[in-house]
GROMACS .gro file of N, CA and C in nm:
model
  498
    1VAL      N    1   0.085  -0.118   0.000
    1VAL     CA    2   0.000   0.000   0.000
    1VAL      C    3   0.090   0.124   0.000
    2GLY      N    4   0.068   0.211  -0.098
    2GLY     CA    5   0.150   0.331  -0.111
    2GLY      C    6   0.118   0.435  -0.007
    3ALA      N    7   0.206   0.533   0.008
    3ALA     CA    8   0.189   0.639   0.108
    3ALA      C    9   0.062   0.718   0.083
    4GLY      N   10   0.035   0.750  -0.045
    4GLY     CA   11  -0.086   0.825  -0.078
    4GLY      C   12  -0.212   0.749  -0.041
    5THR      N   13  -0.213   0.620  -0.071
    5THR     CA   14  -0.327   0.534  -0.036
    5THR      C   15  -0.344   0.529   0.115
    6GLY      N   16  -0.232   0.513   0.186
    6GLY     CA   17  -0.237   0.510   0.333
    6GLY      C   18  -0.294   0.638   0.390
    7ALA      N   19  -0.259   0.752   0.332
    7ALA     CA   20  -0.311   0.881   0.379
    7ALA      C   21  -0.462   0.891   0.355
    8ILE      N   22  -0.507   0.844   0.239
    8ILE     CA   23  -0.651   0.846   0.208
    8ILE      C   24  -0.727   0.758   0.307
    9ILE      N   25  -0.674   0.638   0.330
    9ILE     CA   26  -0.738   0.547   0.425
    9ILE      C   27  -0.736   0.608   0.565
   10GLY      N   28  -0.626   0.672   0.602
   10GLY     CA   29  -0.617   0.737   0.733
   10GLY      C   30  -0.726   0.840   0.753
   11LYS      N   31  -0.751   0.923   0.652
   11LYS     CA   32  -0.858   1.023   0.661
   11LYS      C   33  -0.993   0.956   0.677
   12HIS      N   34  -1.014   0.848   0.601
   12HIS     CA   35  -1.141   0.775   0.610
   12HIS      C   36  -1.158   0.715   0.750
   13MET      N   37  -1.051   0.656   0.804
   13MET     CA   38  -1.058   0.594   0.936
   13MET      C   39  -1.077   0.699   1.044
   14ASP      N   40  -1.031   0.822   1.023
   14ASP     CA   41  -1.059   0.931   1.117
   14ASP      C   42  -1.209   0.954   1.129
   15LYS      N   43  -1.280   0.946   1.015
   15LYS     CA   44  -1.426   0.962   1.017
   15LYS      C   45  -1.491   0.846   1.092
   16VAL      N   46  -1.440   0.725   1.067
   16VAL     CA   47  -1.492   0.606   1.136
   16VAL      C   48  -1.471   0.621   1.287
   17LYS      N   49  -1.352   0.667   1.325
   17LYS     CA   50  -1.319   0.687   1.468
   17LYS      C   51  -1.414   0.788   1.531
   18ALA      N   52  -1.439   0.899   1.463
   18ALA     CA   53  -1.528   1.002   1.516
   18ALA      C   54  -1.669   0.947   1.536
   19GLU      N   55  -1.713   0.863   1.443
   19GLU     CA   56  -1.846   0.804   1.455
   19GLU      C   57  -1.850   0.705   1.572
   20ALA      N   58  -1.746   0.624   1.588
   20ALA     CA   59  -1.740   0.526   1.698
   20ALA      C   60  -1.736   0.596   1.833
   21GLU      N   61  -1.673   0.714   1.839
   21GLU     CA   62  -1.664   0.788   1.965
   21GLU      C   63  -1.800   0.835   2.016
   22GLN      N   64  -1.901   0.833   1.930
   22GLN     CA   65  -2.035   0.874   1.972
   22GLN      C   66  -2.108   0.763   2.048
   23VAL      N   67  -2.054   0.642   2.045
   23VAL     CA   68  -2.117   0.529   2.113
   23VAL      C   69  -2.087   0.538   2.263
   24GLU      N   70  -2.193   0.537   2.342
   24GLU     CA   71  -2.179   0.545   2.487
   24GLU      C   72  -2.099   0.426   2.539
   25ASN      N   73  -2.014   0.449   2.636
   25ASN     CA   74  -1.931   0.347   2.701
   25ASN      C   75  -1.818   0.295   2.614
   26ALA      N   76  -1.795   0.354   2.497
   26ALA     CA   77  -1.689   0.306   2.409
   26ALA      C   78  -1.563   0.390   2.428
   27GLN      N   79  -1.452   0.320   2.449
   27GLN     CA   80  -1.321   0.384   2.451
   27GLN      C   81  -1.261   0.358   2.313
   28VAL      N   82  -1.231   0.464   2.240
   28VAL     CA   83  -1.189   0.451   2.101
   28VAL      C   84  -1.045   0.500   2.087
   29GLN      N   85  -0.962   0.419   2.022
   29GLN     CA   86  -0.822   0.455   2.001
   29GLN      C   87  -0.787   0.430   1.855
   30GLU      N   88  -0.696   0.510   1.802
   30GLU     CA   89  -0.642   0.483   1.670
   30GLU      C   90  -0.517   0.398   1.689
   31VAL      N   91  -0.509   0.290   1.615
   31VAL     CA   92  -0.395   0.199   1.621
   31VAL      C   93  -0.353   0.167   1.477
   32LYS      N   94  -0.247   0.093   1.459
   32LYS     CA   95  -0.203   0.047   1.328
   32LYS      C   96  -0.238  -0.100   1.312
   33ASP      N   97  -0.285  -0.137   1.192
   33ASP     CA   98  -0.314  -0.277   1.167
   33ASP      C   99  -0.187  -0.348   1.119
   34ALA      N  100  -0.201  -0.475   1.082
   34ALA     CA  101  -0.085  -0.556   1.042
   34ALA      C  102  -0.016  -0.500   0.917
   35ASN      N  103  -0.090  -0.423   0.837
   35ASN     CA  104  -0.033  -0.363   0.716
   35ASN      C  105   0.023  -0.223   0.742
   36GLY      N  106   0.021  -0.179   0.868
   36GLY     CA  107   0.069  -0.046   0.900
   36GLY      C  108  -0.032   0.063   0.868
   37LEU      N  109  -0.155   0.024   0.838
   37LEU     CA  110  -0.261   0.121   0.809
   37LEU      C  111  -0.336   0.157   0.936
   38ASP      N  112  -0.400   0.274   0.933
   38ASP     CA  113  -0.479   0.317   1.048
   38ASP      C  114  -0.594   0.221   1.071
   39ALA      N  115  -0.616   0.188   1.196
   39ALA     CA  116  -0.729   0.106   1.238
   39ALA      C  117  -0.790   0.172   1.361
   40VAL      N  118  -0.910   0.131   1.396
   40VAL     CA  119  -0.979   0.187   1.512
   40VAL      C  120  -1.005   0.073   1.609
   41LYS      N  121  -0.957   0.089   1.733
   41LYS     CA  122  -0.979  -0.009   1.838
   41LYS      C  123  -1.088   0.044   1.929
   42VAL      N  124  -1.191  -0.037   1.952
   42VAL     CA  125  -1.302   0.001   2.038
   42VAL      C  126  -1.308  -0.096   2.155
   43THR      N  127  -1.297  -0.042   2.274
   43THR     CA  128  -1.313  -0.121   2.396
   43THR      C  129  -1.428  -0.061   2.474
   44PHE      N  130  -1.519  -0.145   2.515
   44PHE     CA  131  -1.636  -0.096   2.589
   44PHE      C  132  -1.604  -0.102   2.737
   45ASP      N  133  -1.590   0.016   2.799
   45ASP     CA  134  -1.540   0.021   2.937
   45ASP      C  135  -1.633  -0.046   3.036
   46SER      N  136  -1.760  -0.015   3.032
   46SER     CA  137  -1.851  -0.082   3.126
   46SER      C  138  -1.960  -0.155   3.052
   47GLY      N  139  -1.966  -0.138   2.923
   47GLY     CA  140  -2.073  -0.199   2.846
   47GLY      C  141  -2.053  -0.346   2.820
   48ILE      N  142  -1.930  -0.389   2.796
   48ILE     CA  143  -1.907  -0.530   2.767
   48ILE      C  144  -1.798  -0.583   2.858
   49LEU      N  145  -1.827  -0.587   2.985
   49LEU     CA  146  -1.744  -0.657   3.081
   49LEU      C  147  -1.827  -0.776   3.129
   50PHE      N  148  -1.760  -0.880   3.168
   50PHE     CA  149  -1.830  -1.004   3.200
   50PHE      C  150  -1.810  -1.042   3.346
   51ALA      N  151  -1.906  -1.115   3.399
   51ALA     CA  152  -1.892  -1.173   3.531
   51ALA      C  153  -1.790  -1.287   3.523
   52THR      N  154  -1.733  -1.324   3.636
   52THR     CA  155  -1.637  -1.433   3.639
   52THR      C  156  -1.697  -1.558   3.574
   53ASN      N  157  -1.621  -1.616   3.482
   53ASN     CA  158  -1.658  -1.741   3.416
   53ASN      C  159  -1.787  -1.732   3.333
   54LYS      N  160  -1.825  -1.613   3.289
   54LYS     CA  161  -1.947  -1.595   3.209
   54LYS      C  162  -1.915  -1.532   3.075
   55SER      N  163  -2.000  -1.562   2.977
   55SER     CA  164  -1.984  -1.501   2.844
   55SER      C  165  -2.115  -1.442   2.793
   56ASP      N  166  -2.216  -1.439   2.881
   56ASP     CA  167  -2.345  -1.385   2.836
   56ASP      C  168  -2.344  -1.232   2.848
   57LEU      N  169  -2.413  -1.168   2.754
   57LEU     CA  170  -2.417  -1.022   2.748
   57LEU      C  171  -2.529  -0.969   2.839
   58ASN      N  172  -2.498  -0.865   2.915
   58ASN     CA  173  -2.601  -0.802   2.998
   58ASN      C  174  -2.673  -0.695   2.916
   59ALA      N  175  -2.776  -0.636   2.974
   59ALA     CA  176  -2.858  -0.538   2.902
   59ALA      C  177  -2.776  -0.416   2.859
   60ALA      N  178  -2.685  -0.369   2.944
   60ALA     CA  179  -2.602  -0.253   2.909
   60ALA      C  180  -2.512  -0.286   2.791
   61ALA      N  181  -2.458  -0.407   2.789
   61ALA     CA  182  -2.373  -0.449   2.678
   61ALA      C  183  -2.452  -0.451   2.549
   62LYS      N  184  -2.573  -0.504   2.555
   62LYS     CA  185  -2.656  -0.512   2.434
   62LYS      C  186  -2.691  -0.374   2.382
   63THR      N  187  -2.717  -0.281   2.473
   63THR     CA  188  -2.749  -0.144   2.432
   63THR      C  189  -2.629  -0.081   2.361
   64SER      N  190  -2.510  -0.095   2.420
   64SER     CA  191  -2.389  -0.040   2.359
   64SER      C  192  -2.360  -0.106   2.225
   65LEU      N  193  -2.376  -0.237   2.218
   65LEU     CA  194  -2.347  -0.308   2.093
   65LEU      C  195  -2.446  -0.273   1.983
   66ALA      N  196  -2.572  -0.251   2.020
   66ALA     CA  197  -2.671  -0.212   1.919
   66ALA      C  198  -2.633  -0.078   1.858
   67LYS      N  199  -2.588   0.016   1.941
   67LYS     CA  200  -2.543   0.146   1.889
   67LYS      C  201  -2.417   0.131   1.805
   68PHE      N  202  -2.327   0.045   1.849
   68PHE     CA  203  -2.204   0.021   1.775
   68PHE      C  204  -2.233  -0.047   1.641
   69ALA      N  205  -2.335  -0.133   1.637
   69ALA     CA  206  -2.371  -0.200   1.512
   69ALA      C  207  -2.408  -0.098   1.405
   70THR      N  208  -2.468   0.013   1.447
   70THR     CA  209  -2.501   0.119   1.352
   70THR      C  210  -2.374   0.174   1.288
   71VAL      N  211  -2.270   0.195   1.368
   71VAL     CA  212  -2.141   0.243   1.316
   71VAL      C  213  -2.087   0.142   1.213
   72LEU      N  214  -2.093   0.014   1.247
   72LEU     CA  215  -2.041  -0.088   1.157
   72LEU      C  216  -2.123  -0.094   1.029
   73ASN      N  217  -2.254  -0.083   1.041
   73ASN     CA  218  -2.341  -0.086   0.923
   73ASN      C  219  -2.322   0.036   0.835
   74ASN      N  220  -2.283   0.149   0.895
   74ASN     CA  221  -2.254   0.271   0.818
   74ASN      C  222  -2.118   0.265   0.751
   75ASN      N  223  -2.036   0.170   0.792
   75ASN     CA  224  -1.898   0.160   0.743
   75ASN      C  225  -1.870   0.017   0.698
   76LYS      N  226  -1.949  -0.029   0.603
   76LYS     CA  227  -1.938  -0.168   0.557
   76LYS      C  228  -1.805  -0.198   0.488
   77ASN      N  229  -1.729  -0.092   0.455
   77ASN     CA  230  -1.598  -0.115   0.393
   77ASN      C  231  -1.488  -0.132   0.498
   78CYS      N  232  -1.527  -0.140   0.624
   78CYS     CA  233  -1.432  -0.174   0.731
   78CYS      C  234  -1.449  -0.322   0.766
   79ASP      N  235  -1.338  -0.391   0.778
   79ASP     CA  236  -1.341  -0.527   0.830
   79ASP      C  237  -1.331  -0.519   0.982
   80ILE      N  238  -1.371  -0.626   1.048
   80ILE     CA  239  -1.379  -0.627   1.194
   80ILE      C  240  -1.306  -0.748   1.250
   81ALA      N  241  -1.231  -0.726   1.357
   81ALA     CA  242  -1.170  -0.834   1.434
   81ALA      C  243  -1.220  -0.820   1.578
   82ILE      N  244  -1.265  -0.930   1.637
   82ILE     CA  245  -1.320  -0.929   1.773
   82ILE      C  246  -1.235  -1.022   1.860
   83TYR      N  247  -1.183  -0.965   1.971
   83TYR     CA  248  -1.097  -1.041   2.060
   83TYR      C  249  -1.157  -1.046   2.200
   84GLY      N  250  -1.174  -1.166   2.253
   84GLY     CA  251  -1.223  -1.185   2.389
   84GLY      C  252  -1.106  -1.205   2.484
   85HIS      N  253  -1.126  -1.160   2.608
   85HIS     CA  254  -1.020  -1.168   2.710
   85HIS      C  255  -1.081  -1.214   2.842
   86THR      N  256  -0.995  -1.268   2.928
   86THR     CA  257  -1.036  -1.306   3.063
   86THR      C  258  -0.938  -1.245   3.164
   87ASP      N  259  -0.975  -1.251   3.291
   87ASP     CA  260  -0.877  -1.221   3.395
   87ASP      C  261  -0.802  -1.351   3.422
   88ASN      N  262  -0.721  -1.357   3.526
   88ASN     CA  263  -0.642  -1.477   3.549
   88ASN      C  264  -0.705  -1.573   3.648
   89THR      N  265  -0.834  -1.554   3.679
   89THR     CA  266  -0.906  -1.651   3.762
   89THR      C  267  -0.918  -1.780   3.683
   90GLY      N  268  -0.881  -1.892   3.743
   90GLY     CA  269  -0.885  -2.018   3.671
   90GLY      C  270  -0.757  -2.037   3.590
   91ASN      N  271  -0.756  -2.142   3.508
   91ASN     CA  272  -0.636  -2.173   3.429
   91ASN      C  273  -0.666  -2.157   3.280
   92ASP      N  274  -0.564  -2.175   3.199
   92ASP     CA  275  -0.580  -2.157   3.054
   92ASP      C  276  -0.681  -2.254   2.994
   93GLY      N  277  -0.694  -2.371   3.054
   93GLY     CA  278  -0.791  -2.469   3.006
   93GLY      C  279  -0.934  -2.416   3.016
   94ILE      N  280  -0.958  -2.327   3.112
   94ILE     CA  281  -1.088  -2.263   3.129
   94ILE      C  282  -1.091  -2.130   3.055
   95ASN      N  283  -0.985  -2.052   3.072
   95ASN     CA  284  -0.985  -1.914   3.021
   95ASN      C  285  -0.982  -1.903   2.869
   96GLN      N  286  -0.908  -1.992   2.803
   96GLN     CA  287  -0.899  -1.981   2.657
   96GLN      C  288  -1.037  -2.001   2.593
   97PRO      N  289  -1.108  -2.112   2.621
   97PRO     CA  290  -1.241  -2.128   2.560
   97PRO      C  291  -1.339  -2.019   2.606
   98LEU      N  292  -1.326  -1.972   2.730
   98LEU     CA  293  -1.414  -1.866   2.780
   98LEU      C  294  -1.393  -1.737   2.700
   99SER      N  295  -1.267  -1.706   2.671
   99SER     CA  296  -1.240  -1.584   2.595
   99SER      C  297  -1.297  -1.595   2.453
  100VAL      N  298  -1.292  -1.714   2.394
  100VAL     CA  299  -1.352  -1.736   2.262
  100VAL      C  300  -1.504  -1.718   2.272
  101SER      N  301  -1.564  -1.771   2.377
  101SER     CA  302  -1.710  -1.758   2.397
  101SER      C  303  -1.750  -1.611   2.410
  102ARG      N  304  -1.669  -1.532   2.478
  102ARG     CA  305  -1.699  -1.389   2.493
  102ARG      C  306  -1.694  -1.319   2.357
  103ALA      N  307  -1.591  -1.346   2.280
  103ALA     CA  308  -1.582  -1.285   2.147
  103ALA      C  309  -1.698  -1.329   2.058
  104THR      N  310  -1.733  -1.457   2.067
  104THR     CA  311  -1.843  -1.511   1.987
  104THR      C  312  -1.976  -1.449   2.028
  105SER      N  313  -1.997  -1.428   2.157
  105SER     CA  314  -2.121  -1.362   2.205
  105SER      C  315  -2.137  -1.224   2.142
  106VAL      N  316  -2.027  -1.149   2.138
  106VAL     CA  317  -2.030  -1.015   2.080
  106VAL      C  318  -2.056  -1.024   1.929
  107ALA      N  319  -1.986  -1.114   1.862
  107ALA     CA  320  -2.005  -1.131   1.717
  107ALA      C  321  -2.149  -1.167   1.685
  108ASN      N  322  -2.205  -1.263   1.759
  108ASN     CA  323  -2.342  -1.306   1.733
  108ASN      C  324  -2.443  -1.195   1.757
  109TYR      N  325  -2.419  -1.115   1.860
  109TYR     CA  326  -2.513  -1.005   1.887
  109TYR      C  327  -2.502  -0.899   1.779
  110LEU      N  328  -2.381  -0.868   1.736
  110LEU     CA  329  -2.365  -0.770   1.627
  110LEU      C  330  -2.436  -0.819   1.502
  111LYS      N  331  -2.424  -0.949   1.472
  111LYS     CA  332  -2.492  -1.005   1.355
  111LYS      C  333  -2.644  -0.994   1.371
  112SER      N  334  -2.692  -1.014   1.493
  112SER     CA  335  -2.837  -1.002   1.517
  112SER      C  336  -2.885  -0.859   1.498
  113CYS      N  337  -2.791  -0.763   1.503
  113CYS     CA  338  -2.822  -0.622   1.480
  113CYS      C  339  -2.798  -0.581   1.335
  114GLY      N  340  -2.778  -0.679   1.248
  114GLY     CA  341  -2.767  -0.650   1.105
  114GLY      C  342  -2.626  -0.639   1.049
  115VAL      N  343  -2.524  -0.660   1.134
  115VAL     CA  344  -2.387  -0.655   1.083
  115VAL      C  345  -2.361  -0.781   1.001
  116SER      N  346  -2.304  -0.764   0.885
  116SER     CA  347  -2.279  -0.876   0.794
  116SER      C  348  -2.171  -0.970   0.849
  117SER      N  349  -2.198  -1.100   0.838
  117SER     CA  350  -2.097  -1.199   0.878
  117SER      C  351  -1.969  -1.181   0.799
  118ALA      N  352  -1.982  -1.139   0.673
  118ALA     CA  353  -1.866  -1.121   0.586
  118ALA      C  354  -1.774  -1.010   0.637
  119GLN      N  355  -1.830  -0.916   0.713
  119GLN     CA  356  -1.750  -0.804   0.765
  119GLN      C  357  -1.664  -0.848   0.883
  120ILE      N  358  -1.708  -0.952   0.953
  120ILE     CA  359  -1.637  -1.000   1.073
  120ILE      C  360  -1.534  -1.103   1.029
  121LYS      N  361  -1.408  -1.062   1.024
  121LYS     CA  362  -1.301  -1.146   0.971
  121LYS      C  363  -1.235  -1.233   1.077
  122THR      N  364  -1.236  -1.188   1.203
  122THR     CA  365  -1.167  -1.259   1.309
  122THR      C  366  -1.253  -1.261   1.434
  123ILE      N  367  -1.268  -1.379   1.493
  123ILE     CA  368  -1.329  -1.395   1.625
  123ILE      C  369  -1.230  -1.482   1.702
  124GLU      N  370  -1.165  -1.422   1.801
  124GLU     CA  371  -1.053  -1.492   1.864
  124GLU      C  372  -1.053  -1.469   2.015
  125GLY      N  373  -1.013  -1.572   2.087
  125GLY     CA  374  -0.995  -1.560   2.231
  125GLY      C  375  -0.848  -1.549   2.264
  126GLN      N  376  -0.816  -1.465   2.359
  126GLN     CA  377  -0.677  -1.448   2.401
  126GLN      C  378  -0.656  -1.488   2.546
  127GLY      N  379  -0.757  -1.552   2.605
  127GLY     CA  380  -0.742  -1.597   2.743
  127GLY      C  381  -0.704  -1.483   2.835
  128SER      N  382  -0.612  -1.510   2.927
  128SER     CA  383  -0.568  -1.407   3.022
  128SER      C  384  -0.434  -1.348   2.983
  129SER      N  385  -0.392  -1.370   2.856
  129SER     CA  386  -0.257  -1.333   2.814
  129SER      C  387  -0.237  -1.184   2.788
  130ASN      N  388  -0.344  -1.106   2.789
  130ASN     CA  389  -0.333  -0.965   2.751
  130ASN      C  390  -0.403  -0.874   2.851
  131PRO      N  391  -0.361  -0.875   2.978
  131PRO     CA  392  -0.432  -0.794   3.078
  131PRO      C  393  -0.413  -0.644   3.056
  132VAL      N  394  -0.517  -0.568   3.091
  132VAL     CA  395  -0.508  -0.421   3.087
  132VAL      C  396  -0.506  -0.363   3.228
  133ALA      N  397  -0.524  -0.449   3.327
  133ALA     CA  398  -0.526  -0.405   3.467
  133ALA      C  399  -0.465  -0.515   3.554
  134ASP      N  400  -0.426  -0.477   3.674
  134ASP     CA  401  -0.363  -0.569   3.769
  134ASP      C  402  -0.467  -0.669   3.820
  135ASN      N  403  -0.447  -0.797   3.789
  135ASN     CA  404  -0.541  -0.900   3.830
  135ASN      C  405  -0.548  -0.919   3.982
  136SER      N  406  -0.448  -0.871   4.055
  136SER     CA  407  -0.448  -0.891   4.200
  136SER      C  408  -0.531  -0.785   4.273
  137THR      N  409  -0.588  -0.690   4.198
  137THR     CA  410  -0.671  -0.586   4.257
  137THR      C  411  -0.812  -0.593   4.199
  138ALA      N  412  -0.902  -0.513   4.252
  138ALA     CA  413  -1.039  -0.509   4.202
  138ALA      C  414  -1.043  -0.464   4.056
  139ALA      N  415  -0.944  -0.387   4.016
  139ALA     CA  416  -0.938  -0.339   3.877
  139ALA      C  417  -0.922  -0.455   3.779
  140GLY      N  418  -0.880  -0.571   3.827
  140GLY     CA  419  -0.860  -0.687   3.741
  140GLY      C  420  -0.984  -0.730   3.666
  141GLN      N  421  -1.102  -0.691   3.715
  141GLN     CA  422  -1.224  -0.728   3.643
  141GLN      C  423  -1.229  -0.663   3.504
  142GLN      N  424  -1.153  -0.555   3.483
  142GLN     CA  425  -1.146  -0.492   3.350
  142GLN      C  426  -1.083  -0.585   3.247
  143ASN      N  427  -1.016  -0.688   3.292
  143ASN     CA  428  -0.955  -0.784   3.200
  143ASN      C  429  -1.058  -0.877   3.138
  144ARG      N  430  -1.177  -0.885   3.197
  144ARG     CA  431  -1.286  -0.968   3.143
  144ARG      C  432  -1.362  -0.883   3.042
  145ARG      N  433  -1.307  -0.876   2.919
  145ARG     CA  434  -1.357  -0.779   2.823
  145ARG      C  435  -1.351  -0.833   2.680
  146VAL      N  436  -1.413  -0.756   2.591
  146VAL     CA  437  -1.401  -0.781   2.448
  146VAL      C  438  -1.356  -0.652   2.382
  147GLU      N  439  -1.262  -0.664   2.288
  147GLU     CA  440  -1.215  -0.549   2.210
  147GLU      C  441  -1.251  -0.575   2.065
  148VAL      N  442  -1.291  -0.468   1.996
  148VAL     CA  443  -1.326  -0.478   1.855
  148VAL      C  444  -1.234  -0.385   1.777
  149TYR      N  445  -1.175  -0.435   1.672
  149TYR     CA  446  -1.090  -0.355   1.584
  149TYR      C  447  -1.160  -0.340   1.449
  150MET      N  448  -1.162  -0.217   1.399
  150MET     CA  449  -1.214  -0.188   1.266
  150MET      C  450  -1.094  -0.147   1.181
  151TYR      N  451  -1.079  -0.209   1.065
  151TYR     CA  452  -0.964  -0.178   0.982
  151TYR      C  453  -1.004  -0.181   0.834
  152ALA      N  454  -0.917  -0.132   0.749
  152ALA     CA  455  -0.945  -0.120   0.606
  152ALA      C  456  -0.962  -0.258   0.543
  153SER      N  457  -1.075  -0.277   0.476
  153SER     CA  458  -1.096  -0.400   0.399
  153SER      C  459  -1.016  -0.389   0.269
  154GLN      N  460  -1.002  -0.501   0.201
  154GLN     CA  461  -0.935  -0.500   0.072
  154GLN      C  462  -1.009  -0.407  -0.024
  155ALA      N  463  -1.143  -0.406  -0.015
  155ALA     CA  464  -1.223  -0.318  -0.101
  155ALA      C  465  -1.194  -0.171  -0.072
  156MET      N  466  -1.174  -0.137   0.056
  156MET     CA  467  -1.142   0.002   0.091
  156MET      C  468  -1.005   0.040   0.035
  157ILE      N  469  -0.910  -0.051   0.048
  157ILE     CA  470  -0.775  -0.023  -0.004
  157ILE      C  471  -0.782  -0.003  -0.156
  158GLN      N  472  -0.858  -0.089  -0.224
  158GLN     CA  473  -0.873  -0.079  -0.370
  158GLN      C  474  -0.938   0.053  -0.408
  159ALA      N  475  -1.043   0.091  -0.334
  159ALA     CA  476  -1.112   0.219  -0.363
  159ALA      C  477  -1.018   0.337  -0.342
  160ALA      N  478  -0.935   0.330  -0.238
  160ALA     CA  479  -0.839   0.437  -0.211
  160ALA      C  480  -0.738   0.447  -0.325
  161GLU      N  481  -0.692   0.332  -0.371
  161GLU     CA  482  -0.595   0.330  -0.481
  161GLU      C  483  -0.656   0.383  -0.611
  162ASN      N  484  -0.787   0.356  -0.631
  162ASN     CA  485  -0.856   0.400  -0.754
  162ASN      C  486  -0.909   0.542  -0.744
  163GLY      N  487  -0.898   0.602  -0.625
  163GLY     CA  488  -0.950   0.738  -0.607
  163GLY      C  489  -1.102   0.744  -0.594
  164THR      N  490  -1.165   0.630  -0.557
  164THR     CA  491  -1.310   0.626  -0.547
  164THR      C  492  -1.361   0.609  -0.404
  165LEU      N  493  -1.273   0.614  -0.305
  165LEU     CA  494  -1.315   0.598  -0.166
  165LEU      C  495  -1.398   0.718  -0.123
  166GLN      N  496  -1.518   0.692  -0.078
  166GLN     CA  497  -1.610   0.798  -0.036
  166GLN      C  498  -1.581   0.842   0.106
   0.00000   0.00000   0.00000
């Protein structure tokens, strides 16, 4: 991907980021994807946290995800990766499948809100390997979370290269 194409995609992803920032309970960050292109990472601070050993979505999570689904539906040229996480309660034999279940719960709910399965490229569990808070304190519950990444699809890259990206 050339520098000019990357700049065009970056401007487009800035718009995506601004739209995602309107979703209540969403923490939105700009990050780089595997191709070095701008991507948007969305973490739901209180909307999609889970009880110990659970993967079911509560009402607040569903409300946040329904609003987020609108962002995804407005930006169908973004691909999506969904990563589930756990705290370190239990062992990897429990945490790895639980983190997959959490990511799958989010993916299934987004699909029920009209998000295309084709847009969701990755549903992955990372167990307790990626903590964002100290598990030995009460803050450790923040590790029981799902993160969603929005990044340029091949179609978006092609449109940017052709000068047709809206």
